[in-house]
Short mmCIF file of C-alpha atoms and ligand atoms in Angstrom, two decimals:
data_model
loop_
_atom_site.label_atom_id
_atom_site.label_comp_id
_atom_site.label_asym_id
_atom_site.label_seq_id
_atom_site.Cartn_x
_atom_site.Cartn_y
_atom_site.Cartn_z
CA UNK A 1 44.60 162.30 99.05
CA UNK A 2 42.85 161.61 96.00
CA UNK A 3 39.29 161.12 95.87
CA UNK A 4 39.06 161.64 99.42
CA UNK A 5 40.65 158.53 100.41
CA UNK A 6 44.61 158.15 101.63
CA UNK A 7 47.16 157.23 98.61
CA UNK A 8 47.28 153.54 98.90
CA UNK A 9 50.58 151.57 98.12
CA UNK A 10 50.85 148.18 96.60
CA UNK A 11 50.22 145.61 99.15
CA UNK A 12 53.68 143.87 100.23
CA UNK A 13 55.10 147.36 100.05
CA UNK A 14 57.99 148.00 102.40
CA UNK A 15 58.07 150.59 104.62
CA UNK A 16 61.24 150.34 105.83
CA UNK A 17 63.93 152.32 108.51
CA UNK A 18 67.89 152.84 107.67
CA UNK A 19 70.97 153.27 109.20
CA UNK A 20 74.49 152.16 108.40
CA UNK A 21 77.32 150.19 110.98
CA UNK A 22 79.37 152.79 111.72
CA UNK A 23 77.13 155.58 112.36
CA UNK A 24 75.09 153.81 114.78
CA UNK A 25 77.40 151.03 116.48
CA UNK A 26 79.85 152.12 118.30
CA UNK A 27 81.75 149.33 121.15
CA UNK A 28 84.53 149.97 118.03
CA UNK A 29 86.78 147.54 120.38
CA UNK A 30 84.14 144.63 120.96
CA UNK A 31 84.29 141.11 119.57
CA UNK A 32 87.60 141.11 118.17
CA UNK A 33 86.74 144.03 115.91
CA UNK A 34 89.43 146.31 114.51
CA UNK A 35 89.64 149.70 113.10
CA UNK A 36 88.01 150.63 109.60
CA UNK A 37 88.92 153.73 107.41
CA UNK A 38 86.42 155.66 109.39
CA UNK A 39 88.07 154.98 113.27
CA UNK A 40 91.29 156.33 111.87
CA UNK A 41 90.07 159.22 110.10
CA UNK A 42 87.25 160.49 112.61
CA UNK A 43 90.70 160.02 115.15
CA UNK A 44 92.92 162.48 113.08
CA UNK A 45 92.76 165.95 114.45
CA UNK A 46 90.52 168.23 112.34
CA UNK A 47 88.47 165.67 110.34
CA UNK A 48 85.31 165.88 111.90
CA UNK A 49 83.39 168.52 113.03
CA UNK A 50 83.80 168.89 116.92
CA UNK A 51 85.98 165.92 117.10
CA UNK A 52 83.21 163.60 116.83
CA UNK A 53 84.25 159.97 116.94
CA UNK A 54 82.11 156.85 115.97
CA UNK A 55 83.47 155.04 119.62
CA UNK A 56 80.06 154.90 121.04
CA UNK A 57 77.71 156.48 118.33
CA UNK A 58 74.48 154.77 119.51
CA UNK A 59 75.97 151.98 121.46
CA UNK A 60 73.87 150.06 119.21
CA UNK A 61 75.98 147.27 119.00
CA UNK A 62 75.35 146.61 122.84
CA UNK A 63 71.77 147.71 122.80
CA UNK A 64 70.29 145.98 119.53
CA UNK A 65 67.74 144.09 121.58
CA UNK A 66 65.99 147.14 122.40
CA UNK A 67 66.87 149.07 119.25
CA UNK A 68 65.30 145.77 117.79
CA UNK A 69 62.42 146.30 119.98
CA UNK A 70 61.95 149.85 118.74
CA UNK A 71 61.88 148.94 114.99
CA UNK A 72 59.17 146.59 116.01
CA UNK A 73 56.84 149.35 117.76
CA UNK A 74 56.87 151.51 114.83
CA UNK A 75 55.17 149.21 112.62
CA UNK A 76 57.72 149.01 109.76
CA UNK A 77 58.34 146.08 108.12
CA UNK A 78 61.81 146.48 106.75
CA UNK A 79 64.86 147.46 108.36
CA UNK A 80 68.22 148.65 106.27
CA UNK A 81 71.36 148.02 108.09
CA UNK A 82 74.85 147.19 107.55
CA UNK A 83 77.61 144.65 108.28
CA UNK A 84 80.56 145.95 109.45
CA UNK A 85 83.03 144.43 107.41
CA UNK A 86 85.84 145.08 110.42
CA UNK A 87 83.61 142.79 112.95
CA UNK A 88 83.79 140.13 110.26
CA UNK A 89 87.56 139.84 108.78
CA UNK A 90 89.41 142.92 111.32
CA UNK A 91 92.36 142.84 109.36
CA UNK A 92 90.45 142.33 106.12
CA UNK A 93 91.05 138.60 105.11
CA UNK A 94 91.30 135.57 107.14
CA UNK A 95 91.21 135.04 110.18
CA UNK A 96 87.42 135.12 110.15
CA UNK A 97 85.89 136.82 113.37
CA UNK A 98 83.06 134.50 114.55
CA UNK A 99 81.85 136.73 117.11
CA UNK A 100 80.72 139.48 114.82
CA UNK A 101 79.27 136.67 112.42
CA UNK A 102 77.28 135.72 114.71
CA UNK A 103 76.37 139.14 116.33
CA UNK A 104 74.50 139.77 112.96
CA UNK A 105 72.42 136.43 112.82
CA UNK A 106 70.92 137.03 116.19
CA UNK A 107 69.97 140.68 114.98
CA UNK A 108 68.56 139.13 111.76
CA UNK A 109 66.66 136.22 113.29
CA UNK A 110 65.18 138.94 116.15
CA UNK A 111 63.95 141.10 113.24
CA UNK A 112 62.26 138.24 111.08
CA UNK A 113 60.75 136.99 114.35
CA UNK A 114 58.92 140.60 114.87
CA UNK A 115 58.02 140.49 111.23
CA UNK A 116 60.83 142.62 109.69
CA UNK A 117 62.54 141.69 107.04
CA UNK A 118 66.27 142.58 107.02
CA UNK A 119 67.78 144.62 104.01
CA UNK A 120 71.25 144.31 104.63
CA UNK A 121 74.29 146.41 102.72
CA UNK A 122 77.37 144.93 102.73
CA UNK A 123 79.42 147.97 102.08
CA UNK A 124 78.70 150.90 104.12
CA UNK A 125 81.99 152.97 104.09
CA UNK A 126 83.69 151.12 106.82
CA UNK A 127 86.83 149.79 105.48
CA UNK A 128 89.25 147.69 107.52
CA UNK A 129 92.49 149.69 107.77
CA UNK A 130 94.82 147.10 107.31
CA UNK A 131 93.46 146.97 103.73
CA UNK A 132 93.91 150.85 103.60
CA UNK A 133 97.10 150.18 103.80
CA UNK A 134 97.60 148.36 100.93
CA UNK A 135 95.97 150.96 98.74
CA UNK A 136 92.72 150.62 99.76
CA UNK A 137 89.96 150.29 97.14
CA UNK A 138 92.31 152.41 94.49
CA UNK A 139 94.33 148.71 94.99
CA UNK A 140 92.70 145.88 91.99
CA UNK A 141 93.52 143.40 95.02
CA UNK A 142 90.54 144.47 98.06
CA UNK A 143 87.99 143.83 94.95
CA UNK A 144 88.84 139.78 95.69
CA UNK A 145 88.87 140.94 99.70
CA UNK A 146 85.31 142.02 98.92
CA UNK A 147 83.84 139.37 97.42
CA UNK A 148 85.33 137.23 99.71
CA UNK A 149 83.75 138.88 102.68
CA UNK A 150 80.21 139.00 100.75
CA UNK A 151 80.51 135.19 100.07
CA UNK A 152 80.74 134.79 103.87
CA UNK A 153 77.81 136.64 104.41
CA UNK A 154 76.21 135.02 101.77
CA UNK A 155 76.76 131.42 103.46
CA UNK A 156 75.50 132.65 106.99
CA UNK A 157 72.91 134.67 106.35
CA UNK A 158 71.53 133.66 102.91
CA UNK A 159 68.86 131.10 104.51
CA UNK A 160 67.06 134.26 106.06
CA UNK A 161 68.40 137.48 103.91
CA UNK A 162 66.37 138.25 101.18
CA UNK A 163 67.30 141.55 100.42
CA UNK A 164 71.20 142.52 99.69
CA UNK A 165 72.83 145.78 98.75
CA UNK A 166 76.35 145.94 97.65
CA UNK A 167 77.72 149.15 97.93
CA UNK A 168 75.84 152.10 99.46
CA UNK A 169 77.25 155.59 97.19
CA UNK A 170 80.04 154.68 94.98
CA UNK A 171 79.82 158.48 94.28
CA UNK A 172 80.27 159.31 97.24
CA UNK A 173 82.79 157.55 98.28
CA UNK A 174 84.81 158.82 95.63
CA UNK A 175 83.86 162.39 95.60
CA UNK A 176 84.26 162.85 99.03
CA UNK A 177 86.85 160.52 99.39
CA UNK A 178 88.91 160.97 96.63
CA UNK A 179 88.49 164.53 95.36
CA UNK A 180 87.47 166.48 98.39
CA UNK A 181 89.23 165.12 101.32
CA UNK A 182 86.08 165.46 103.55
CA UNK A 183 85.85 161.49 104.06
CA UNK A 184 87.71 158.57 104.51
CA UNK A 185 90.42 158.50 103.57
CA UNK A 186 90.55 161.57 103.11
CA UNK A 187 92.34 162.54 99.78
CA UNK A 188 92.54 165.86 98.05
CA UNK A 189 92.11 166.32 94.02
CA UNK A 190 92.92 163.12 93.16
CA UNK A 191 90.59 162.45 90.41
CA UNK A 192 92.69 159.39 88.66
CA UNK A 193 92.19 158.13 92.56
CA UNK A 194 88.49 159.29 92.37
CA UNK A 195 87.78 157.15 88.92
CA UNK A 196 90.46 154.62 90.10
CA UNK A 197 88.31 153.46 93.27
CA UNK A 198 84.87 154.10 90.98
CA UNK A 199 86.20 151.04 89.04
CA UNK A 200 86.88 148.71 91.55
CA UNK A 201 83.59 150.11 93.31
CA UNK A 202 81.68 148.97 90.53
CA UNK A 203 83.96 145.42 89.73
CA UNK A 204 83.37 144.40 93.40
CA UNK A 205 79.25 145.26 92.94
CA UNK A 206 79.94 142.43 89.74
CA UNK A 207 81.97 140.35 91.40
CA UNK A 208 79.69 139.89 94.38
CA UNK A 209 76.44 139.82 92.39
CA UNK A 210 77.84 136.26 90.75
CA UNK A 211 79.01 135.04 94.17
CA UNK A 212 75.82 135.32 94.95
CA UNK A 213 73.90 134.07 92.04
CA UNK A 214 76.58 131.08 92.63
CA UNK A 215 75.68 130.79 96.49
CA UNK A 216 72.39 129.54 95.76
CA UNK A 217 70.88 131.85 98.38
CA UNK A 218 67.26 133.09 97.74
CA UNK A 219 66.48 136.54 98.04
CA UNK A 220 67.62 139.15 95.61
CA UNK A 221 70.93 141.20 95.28
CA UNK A 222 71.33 145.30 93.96
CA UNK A 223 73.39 148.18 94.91
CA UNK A 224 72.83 151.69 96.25
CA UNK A 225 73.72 154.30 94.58
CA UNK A 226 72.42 158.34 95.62
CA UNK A 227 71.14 159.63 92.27
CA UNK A 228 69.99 163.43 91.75
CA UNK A 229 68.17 164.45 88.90
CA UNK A 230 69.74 167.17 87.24
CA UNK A 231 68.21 170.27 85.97
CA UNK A 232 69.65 173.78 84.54
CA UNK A 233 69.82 176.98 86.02
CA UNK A 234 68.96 178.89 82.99
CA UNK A 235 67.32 178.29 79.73
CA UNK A 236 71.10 178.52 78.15
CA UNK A 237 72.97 176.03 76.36
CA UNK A 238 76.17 176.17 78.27
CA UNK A 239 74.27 175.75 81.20
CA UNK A 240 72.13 172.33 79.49
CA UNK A 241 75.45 171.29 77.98
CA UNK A 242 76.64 171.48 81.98
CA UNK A 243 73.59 169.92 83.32
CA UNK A 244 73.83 166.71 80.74
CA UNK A 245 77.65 166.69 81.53
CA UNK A 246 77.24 166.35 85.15
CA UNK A 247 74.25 163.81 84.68
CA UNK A 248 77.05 161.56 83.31
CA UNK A 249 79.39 162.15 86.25
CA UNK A 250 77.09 161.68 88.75
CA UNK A 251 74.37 159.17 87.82
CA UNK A 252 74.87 157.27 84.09
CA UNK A 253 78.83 156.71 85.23
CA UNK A 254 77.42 154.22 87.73
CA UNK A 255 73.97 152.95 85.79
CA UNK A 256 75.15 152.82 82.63
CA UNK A 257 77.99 149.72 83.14
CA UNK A 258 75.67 147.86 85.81
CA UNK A 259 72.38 147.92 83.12
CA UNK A 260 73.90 148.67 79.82
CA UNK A 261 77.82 146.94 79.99
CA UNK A 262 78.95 150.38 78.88
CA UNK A 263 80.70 153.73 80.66
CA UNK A 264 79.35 157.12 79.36
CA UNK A 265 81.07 157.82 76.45
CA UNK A 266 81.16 161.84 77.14
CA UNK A 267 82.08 161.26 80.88
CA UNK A 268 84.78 158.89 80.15
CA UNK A 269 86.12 161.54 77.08
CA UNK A 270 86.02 163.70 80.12
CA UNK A 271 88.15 161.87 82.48
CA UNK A 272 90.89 160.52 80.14
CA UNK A 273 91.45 164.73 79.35
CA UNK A 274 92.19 165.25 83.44
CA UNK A 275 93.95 161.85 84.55
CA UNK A 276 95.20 160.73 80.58
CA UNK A 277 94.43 156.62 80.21
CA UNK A 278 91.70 155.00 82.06
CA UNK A 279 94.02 151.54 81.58
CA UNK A 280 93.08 150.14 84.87
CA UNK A 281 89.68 149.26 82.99
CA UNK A 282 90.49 145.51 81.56
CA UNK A 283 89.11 143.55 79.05
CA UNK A 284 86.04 142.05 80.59
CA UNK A 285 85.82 144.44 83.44
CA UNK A 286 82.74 145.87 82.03
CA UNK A 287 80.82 142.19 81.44
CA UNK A 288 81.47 141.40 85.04
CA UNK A 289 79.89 144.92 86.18
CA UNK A 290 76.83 144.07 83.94
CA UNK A 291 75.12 141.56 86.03
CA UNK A 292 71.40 141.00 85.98
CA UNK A 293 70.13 142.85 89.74
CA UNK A 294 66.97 141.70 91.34
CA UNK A 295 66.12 145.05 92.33
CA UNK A 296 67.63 148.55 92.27
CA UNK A 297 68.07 150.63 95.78
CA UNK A 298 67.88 154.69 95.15
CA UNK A 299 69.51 157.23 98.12
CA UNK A 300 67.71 160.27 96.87
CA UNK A 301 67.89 163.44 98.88
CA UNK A 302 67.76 166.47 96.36
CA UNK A 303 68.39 167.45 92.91
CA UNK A 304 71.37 169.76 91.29
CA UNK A 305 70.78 172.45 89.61
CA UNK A 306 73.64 173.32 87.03
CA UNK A 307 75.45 176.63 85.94
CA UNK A 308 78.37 176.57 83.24
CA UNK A 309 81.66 177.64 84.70
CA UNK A 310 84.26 176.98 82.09
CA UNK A 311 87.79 177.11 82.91
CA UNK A 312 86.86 175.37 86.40
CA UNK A 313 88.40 172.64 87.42
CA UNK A 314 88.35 169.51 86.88
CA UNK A 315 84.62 170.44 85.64
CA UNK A 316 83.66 172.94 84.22
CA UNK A 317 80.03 173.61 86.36
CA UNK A 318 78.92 174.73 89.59
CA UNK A 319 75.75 173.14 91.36
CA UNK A 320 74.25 176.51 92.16
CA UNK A 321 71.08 177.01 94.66
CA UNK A 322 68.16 177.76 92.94
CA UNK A 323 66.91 181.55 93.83
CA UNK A 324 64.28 181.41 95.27
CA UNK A 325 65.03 178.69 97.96
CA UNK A 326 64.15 179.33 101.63
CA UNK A 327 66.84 178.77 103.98
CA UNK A 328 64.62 178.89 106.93
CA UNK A 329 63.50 175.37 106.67
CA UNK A 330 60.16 176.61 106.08
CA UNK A 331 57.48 175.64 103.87
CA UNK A 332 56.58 178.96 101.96
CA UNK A 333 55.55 178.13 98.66
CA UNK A 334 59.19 178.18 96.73
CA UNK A 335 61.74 175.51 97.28
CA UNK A 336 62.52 175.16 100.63
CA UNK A 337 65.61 173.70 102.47
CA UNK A 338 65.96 171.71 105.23
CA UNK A 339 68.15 173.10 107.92
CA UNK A 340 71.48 171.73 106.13
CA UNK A 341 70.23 173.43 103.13
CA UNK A 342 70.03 170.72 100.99
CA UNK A 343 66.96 171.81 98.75
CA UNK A 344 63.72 169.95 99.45
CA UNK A 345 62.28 168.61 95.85
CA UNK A 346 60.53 166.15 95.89
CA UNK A 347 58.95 166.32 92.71
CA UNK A 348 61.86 165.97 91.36
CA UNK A 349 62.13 162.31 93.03
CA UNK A 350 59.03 161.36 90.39
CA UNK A 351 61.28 162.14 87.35
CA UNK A 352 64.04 160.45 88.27
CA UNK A 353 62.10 157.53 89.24
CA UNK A 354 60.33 157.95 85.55
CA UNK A 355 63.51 158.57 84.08
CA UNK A 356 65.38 155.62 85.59
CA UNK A 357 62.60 153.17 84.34
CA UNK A 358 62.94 154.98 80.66
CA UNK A 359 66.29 154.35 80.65
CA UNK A 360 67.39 151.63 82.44
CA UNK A 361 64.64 148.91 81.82
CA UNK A 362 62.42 148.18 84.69
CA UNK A 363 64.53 147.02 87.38
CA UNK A 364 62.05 146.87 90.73
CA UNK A 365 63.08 149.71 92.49
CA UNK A 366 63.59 150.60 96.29
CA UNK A 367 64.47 153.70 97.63
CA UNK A 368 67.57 152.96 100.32
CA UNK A 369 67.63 155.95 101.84
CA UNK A 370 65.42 159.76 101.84
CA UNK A 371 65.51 161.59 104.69
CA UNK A 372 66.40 165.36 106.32
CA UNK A 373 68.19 166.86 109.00
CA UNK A 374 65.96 169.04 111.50
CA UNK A 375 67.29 169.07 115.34
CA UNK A 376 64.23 169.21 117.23
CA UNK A 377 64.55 167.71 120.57
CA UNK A 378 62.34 166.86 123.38
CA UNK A 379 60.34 169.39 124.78
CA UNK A 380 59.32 169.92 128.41
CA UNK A 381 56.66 167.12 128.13
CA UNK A 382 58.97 165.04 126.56
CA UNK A 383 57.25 165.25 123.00
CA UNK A 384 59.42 165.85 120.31
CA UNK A 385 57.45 167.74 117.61
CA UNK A 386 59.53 168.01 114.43
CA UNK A 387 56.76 169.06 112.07
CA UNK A 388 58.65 169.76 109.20
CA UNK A 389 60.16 166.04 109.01
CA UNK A 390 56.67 165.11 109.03
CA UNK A 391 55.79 167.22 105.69
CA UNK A 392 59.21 166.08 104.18
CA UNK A 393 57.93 162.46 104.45
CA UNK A 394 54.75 163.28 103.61
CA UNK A 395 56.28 165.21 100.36
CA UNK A 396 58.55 162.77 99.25
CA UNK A 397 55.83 159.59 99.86
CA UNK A 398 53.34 161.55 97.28
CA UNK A 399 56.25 162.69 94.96
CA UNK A 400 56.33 157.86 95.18
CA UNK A 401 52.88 157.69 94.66
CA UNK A 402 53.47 159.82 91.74
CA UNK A 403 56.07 157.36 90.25
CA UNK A 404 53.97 154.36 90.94
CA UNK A 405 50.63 155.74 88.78
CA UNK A 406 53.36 156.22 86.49
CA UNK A 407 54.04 152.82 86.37
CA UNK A 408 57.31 152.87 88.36
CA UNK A 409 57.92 149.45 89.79
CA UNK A 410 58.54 150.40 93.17
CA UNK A 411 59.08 147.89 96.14
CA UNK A 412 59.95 149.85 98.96
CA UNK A 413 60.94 153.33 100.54
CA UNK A 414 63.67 153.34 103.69
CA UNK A 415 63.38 156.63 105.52
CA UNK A 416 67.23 157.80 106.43
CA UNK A 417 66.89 157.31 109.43
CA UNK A 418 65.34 155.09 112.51
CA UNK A 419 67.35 157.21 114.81
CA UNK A 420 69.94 160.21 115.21
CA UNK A 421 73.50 159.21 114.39
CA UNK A 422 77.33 159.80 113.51
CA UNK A 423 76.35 161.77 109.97
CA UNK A 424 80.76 161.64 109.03
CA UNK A 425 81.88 164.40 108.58
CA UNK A 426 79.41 166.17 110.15
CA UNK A 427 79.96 164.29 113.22
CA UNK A 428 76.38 164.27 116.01
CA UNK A 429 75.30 168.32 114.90
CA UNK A 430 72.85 166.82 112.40
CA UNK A 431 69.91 164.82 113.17
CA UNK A 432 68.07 162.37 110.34
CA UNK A 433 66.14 159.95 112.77
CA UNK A 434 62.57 159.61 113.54
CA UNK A 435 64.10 158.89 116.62
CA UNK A 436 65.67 161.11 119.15
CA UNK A 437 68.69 159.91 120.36
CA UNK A 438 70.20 162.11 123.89
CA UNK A 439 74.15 161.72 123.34
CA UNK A 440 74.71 162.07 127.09
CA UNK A 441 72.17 159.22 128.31
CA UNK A 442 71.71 157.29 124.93
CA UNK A 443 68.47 157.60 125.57
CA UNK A 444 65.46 157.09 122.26
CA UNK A 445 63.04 159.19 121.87
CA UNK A 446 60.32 158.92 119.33
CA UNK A 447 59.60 161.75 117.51
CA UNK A 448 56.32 162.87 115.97
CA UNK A 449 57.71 162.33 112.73
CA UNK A 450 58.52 158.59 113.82
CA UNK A 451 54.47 158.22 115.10
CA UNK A 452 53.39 159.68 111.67
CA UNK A 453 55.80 156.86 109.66
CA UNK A 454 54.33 154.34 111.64
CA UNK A 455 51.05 155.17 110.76
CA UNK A 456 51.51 155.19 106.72
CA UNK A 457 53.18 151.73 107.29
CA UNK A 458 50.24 150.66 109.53
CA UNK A 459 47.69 152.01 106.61
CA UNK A 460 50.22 150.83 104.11
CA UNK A 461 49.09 154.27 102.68
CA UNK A 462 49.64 157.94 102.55
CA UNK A 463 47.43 159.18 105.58
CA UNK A 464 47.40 162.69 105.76
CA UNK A 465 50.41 164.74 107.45
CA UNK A 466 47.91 167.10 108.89
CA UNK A 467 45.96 164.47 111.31
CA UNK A 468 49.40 164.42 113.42
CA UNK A 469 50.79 161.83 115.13
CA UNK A 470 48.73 158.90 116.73
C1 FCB B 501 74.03 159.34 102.75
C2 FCB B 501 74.69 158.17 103.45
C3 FCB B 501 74.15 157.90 104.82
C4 FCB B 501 73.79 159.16 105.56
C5 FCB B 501 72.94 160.06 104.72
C6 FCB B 501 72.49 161.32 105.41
O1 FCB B 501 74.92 159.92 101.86
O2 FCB B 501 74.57 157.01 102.68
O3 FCB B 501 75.08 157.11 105.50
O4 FCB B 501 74.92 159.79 106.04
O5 FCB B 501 73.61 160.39 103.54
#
């Protein structure tokens, strides 16, 4: 609050709800579709947690009408989704699957005709097998696949679409792809596969943004990529050296060439001293990466806080827990954690946003995804009361407001996520959604947290967490 009235945002703001294909989808088998990177590894033995599969997820592919339907009675008027590239080309090229074209028009045209307006990311993680198997994105080759599945989107949807994402996480995708095996596909220390597939992340995020620019469709274009500010764990300089070093690994690897044309010079140094050449980089590469976007999307879920570890490998630094976090999921005062333990900082959401406009220019900003895993479920009356959810949003909106007296140029906020979902590796154990979802009966449930978001979109404003839900 300040002055006793709620913390306004700027009107058009959008207040929008997230979730990605494969998490949420399921009918894997429908339409023609066939499998992506994720069927095959969530199938292999081990993988994920419990054996959790993405087969029927949500079943939201069957039951978007009403999911559409729920969007609409929470008041929100965005919604973040994703094409699943397998629905559209199975096999990853031509033939062209018109069913799942046109599954995604009739979701778009029901969400603009309840007022929502669609934010859709091409790239979600899901990619089709078949192009797995020809080396995947480590291969120069699915970079052209890419852009030839976005200009197909681009044609069918461009008329309505107004707000496109290329790739959600690039980091990600590589580090827990590439270096950690705990993703699709699944490889293990391979950090000339990690930087490799960074590359053609970040040539495919070019490539598409002039396919689009040369589509003629309205509407702007950006990516998604999870930032965390990064701060030291002590006061020493191995420890700020660490902190800077990491910065480049994790956020200015993947800003830097999209707004400045250039890699880090200290995180490139870096890699060519663990894999040797980075020759897959060509002349030009780095002009095609350094396209104008219309607006920049931000995943943001929690900072990293850096200790020096030399003689680690491949880096020499450990993200380390900050001491006096509460593992409890409770609010006490320190830093608390939700109940993955991810750290909940939401200051530290303003100086990134303050940073990234220092930086990088003033791109208008959106945050893709925030959000926190807390697994209350419905209680005896039916209510689901997830409290601390509501404080995280309520955190994390102020921590906005903060950025946007700072002059951030902010455009929207998608909460991760509009319901409970396949969270990868994790498999169903963790719950994001401001809405419940019962795995046995696929029944949604609205959570307290869900009534509180829809009143700040309602207000288009801050109201306070402590008024509860409507
Ligand atoms: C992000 C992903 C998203 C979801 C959230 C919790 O890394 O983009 O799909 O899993 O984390």
């Amino acid at each position: 609050m300040t002055g006793g009235s709620p913390m306004k945002f700027p009107e058009g703001f959008l207040w929008g709800l997230a979730t990605s294909a494969y998490q949420i989808e399921g009918a894997v088998d429908a339409d023609g579709r066939r499998p992506s990177i994720w069927d095959t590894y969530s199938h292999t033995p081990g993988k994920v947690d419990n054996g959790d599969t993405g087969d029927v997820a949500c079943d939201h592919y069957r039951r978007w009408r009403e999911d559409v339907d729920l969007i609409a009675s929470l008041g929100v008027n965005a919604y973040r989704f994703s094409i699943a590239w397998p629905r559209i080309y199975p096999t990853g090229r031509e033939p062209l699957e018109r069913r799942g074209l046109d599954h995604y028009s009739r979701l778009i045209d029901a969400l603009l005709e309840r007022g929502v307006e669609p934010v859709v990311t091409l790239y979600h993680w899901d990619l089709p097998q078949a192009l797995e198997d020809e080396g995947g994105w480590r291969n120069r080759d699915t970079v052209e696949r890419f852009v030839e599945y976005a200009q197909t989107c681009f044609d069918a949807y461009g008329d309505r679409v107004r707000w496109w994402l290329t790739i959600n996480e690039p980091w990600i995708i590589g580090l827990l792809g590439y270096l950690h095996g705990l993703h699709a596909p699944g490889y293990k220390n391979d950090v000339l596969g990690e930087v490799t597939v960074f590359h053609h992340l970040l040539l495919a995020h070019g490539r598409a943004v002039q396919e689009f620019r040369a589509s003629g469709a309205g509407g702007g274009i950006g990516f998604a990529p999870n930032l965390s500010p990064h701060y030291p764990a002590s006061d020493s300089d191995a420890d700020r050296e660490v902190t800077w070093a990491s910065d480049g690994y994790v956020n200015r690897w993947f800003l830097d060439p999209v707004y400045r044309g250039t890699y880090p010079q200290d995180q490139w140094e870096r890699y060519e001293q663990v894999v040797g050449s980075l020759d897959f980089v060509r002349d030009g590469d780095l002009a095609t990466i350094h396209q104008p976007t219309d607006f920049l999307g931000i995943n943001y879920y929690s900072f990293r806080m850096m200790q020096a570890a030399p003689g680690d490998r491949p880096w020499p630094w450990r993200v380390v827990v900050p001491e006096d976090v509460e593992t409890t999921g409770g609010f006490t005062g320190g830093v608390a954690s939700t109940e993955a333990g991810t750290p909940i900082v939401p200051w530290a959401l303003t100086d990134l946003l303050v940073r990234v406009r220092n930086d990088y220019g003033a791109p208008p900003i959106m945050i893709t995804e925030n959000g926190a895993v807390y697994e209350e479920a419905p209680g005896p009356d039916g209510r689901v009361r997830d409290e601390r959810r509501v404080r995280f949003i309520h955190d994390h909106l102020a921590a906005l407001h903060d950025a946007l007296e700072q002059g951030v140029p902010l455009v929207g906020y998608c909460h991760w996520s509009l319901m409970d979902n396949f969270e990868w590796k994790l498999g169903y154990a963790q719950r994001f959604g401001l809405v419940h979802v019962d795995y046995e009966t696929l029944a949604r449930t609205v959570k307290d947290s869900g009534r509180y978001y829809a009143r700040i979109a309602a207000a288009n404003a801050l109201v306070p967490a402590e008024a509860g839900p409507a």
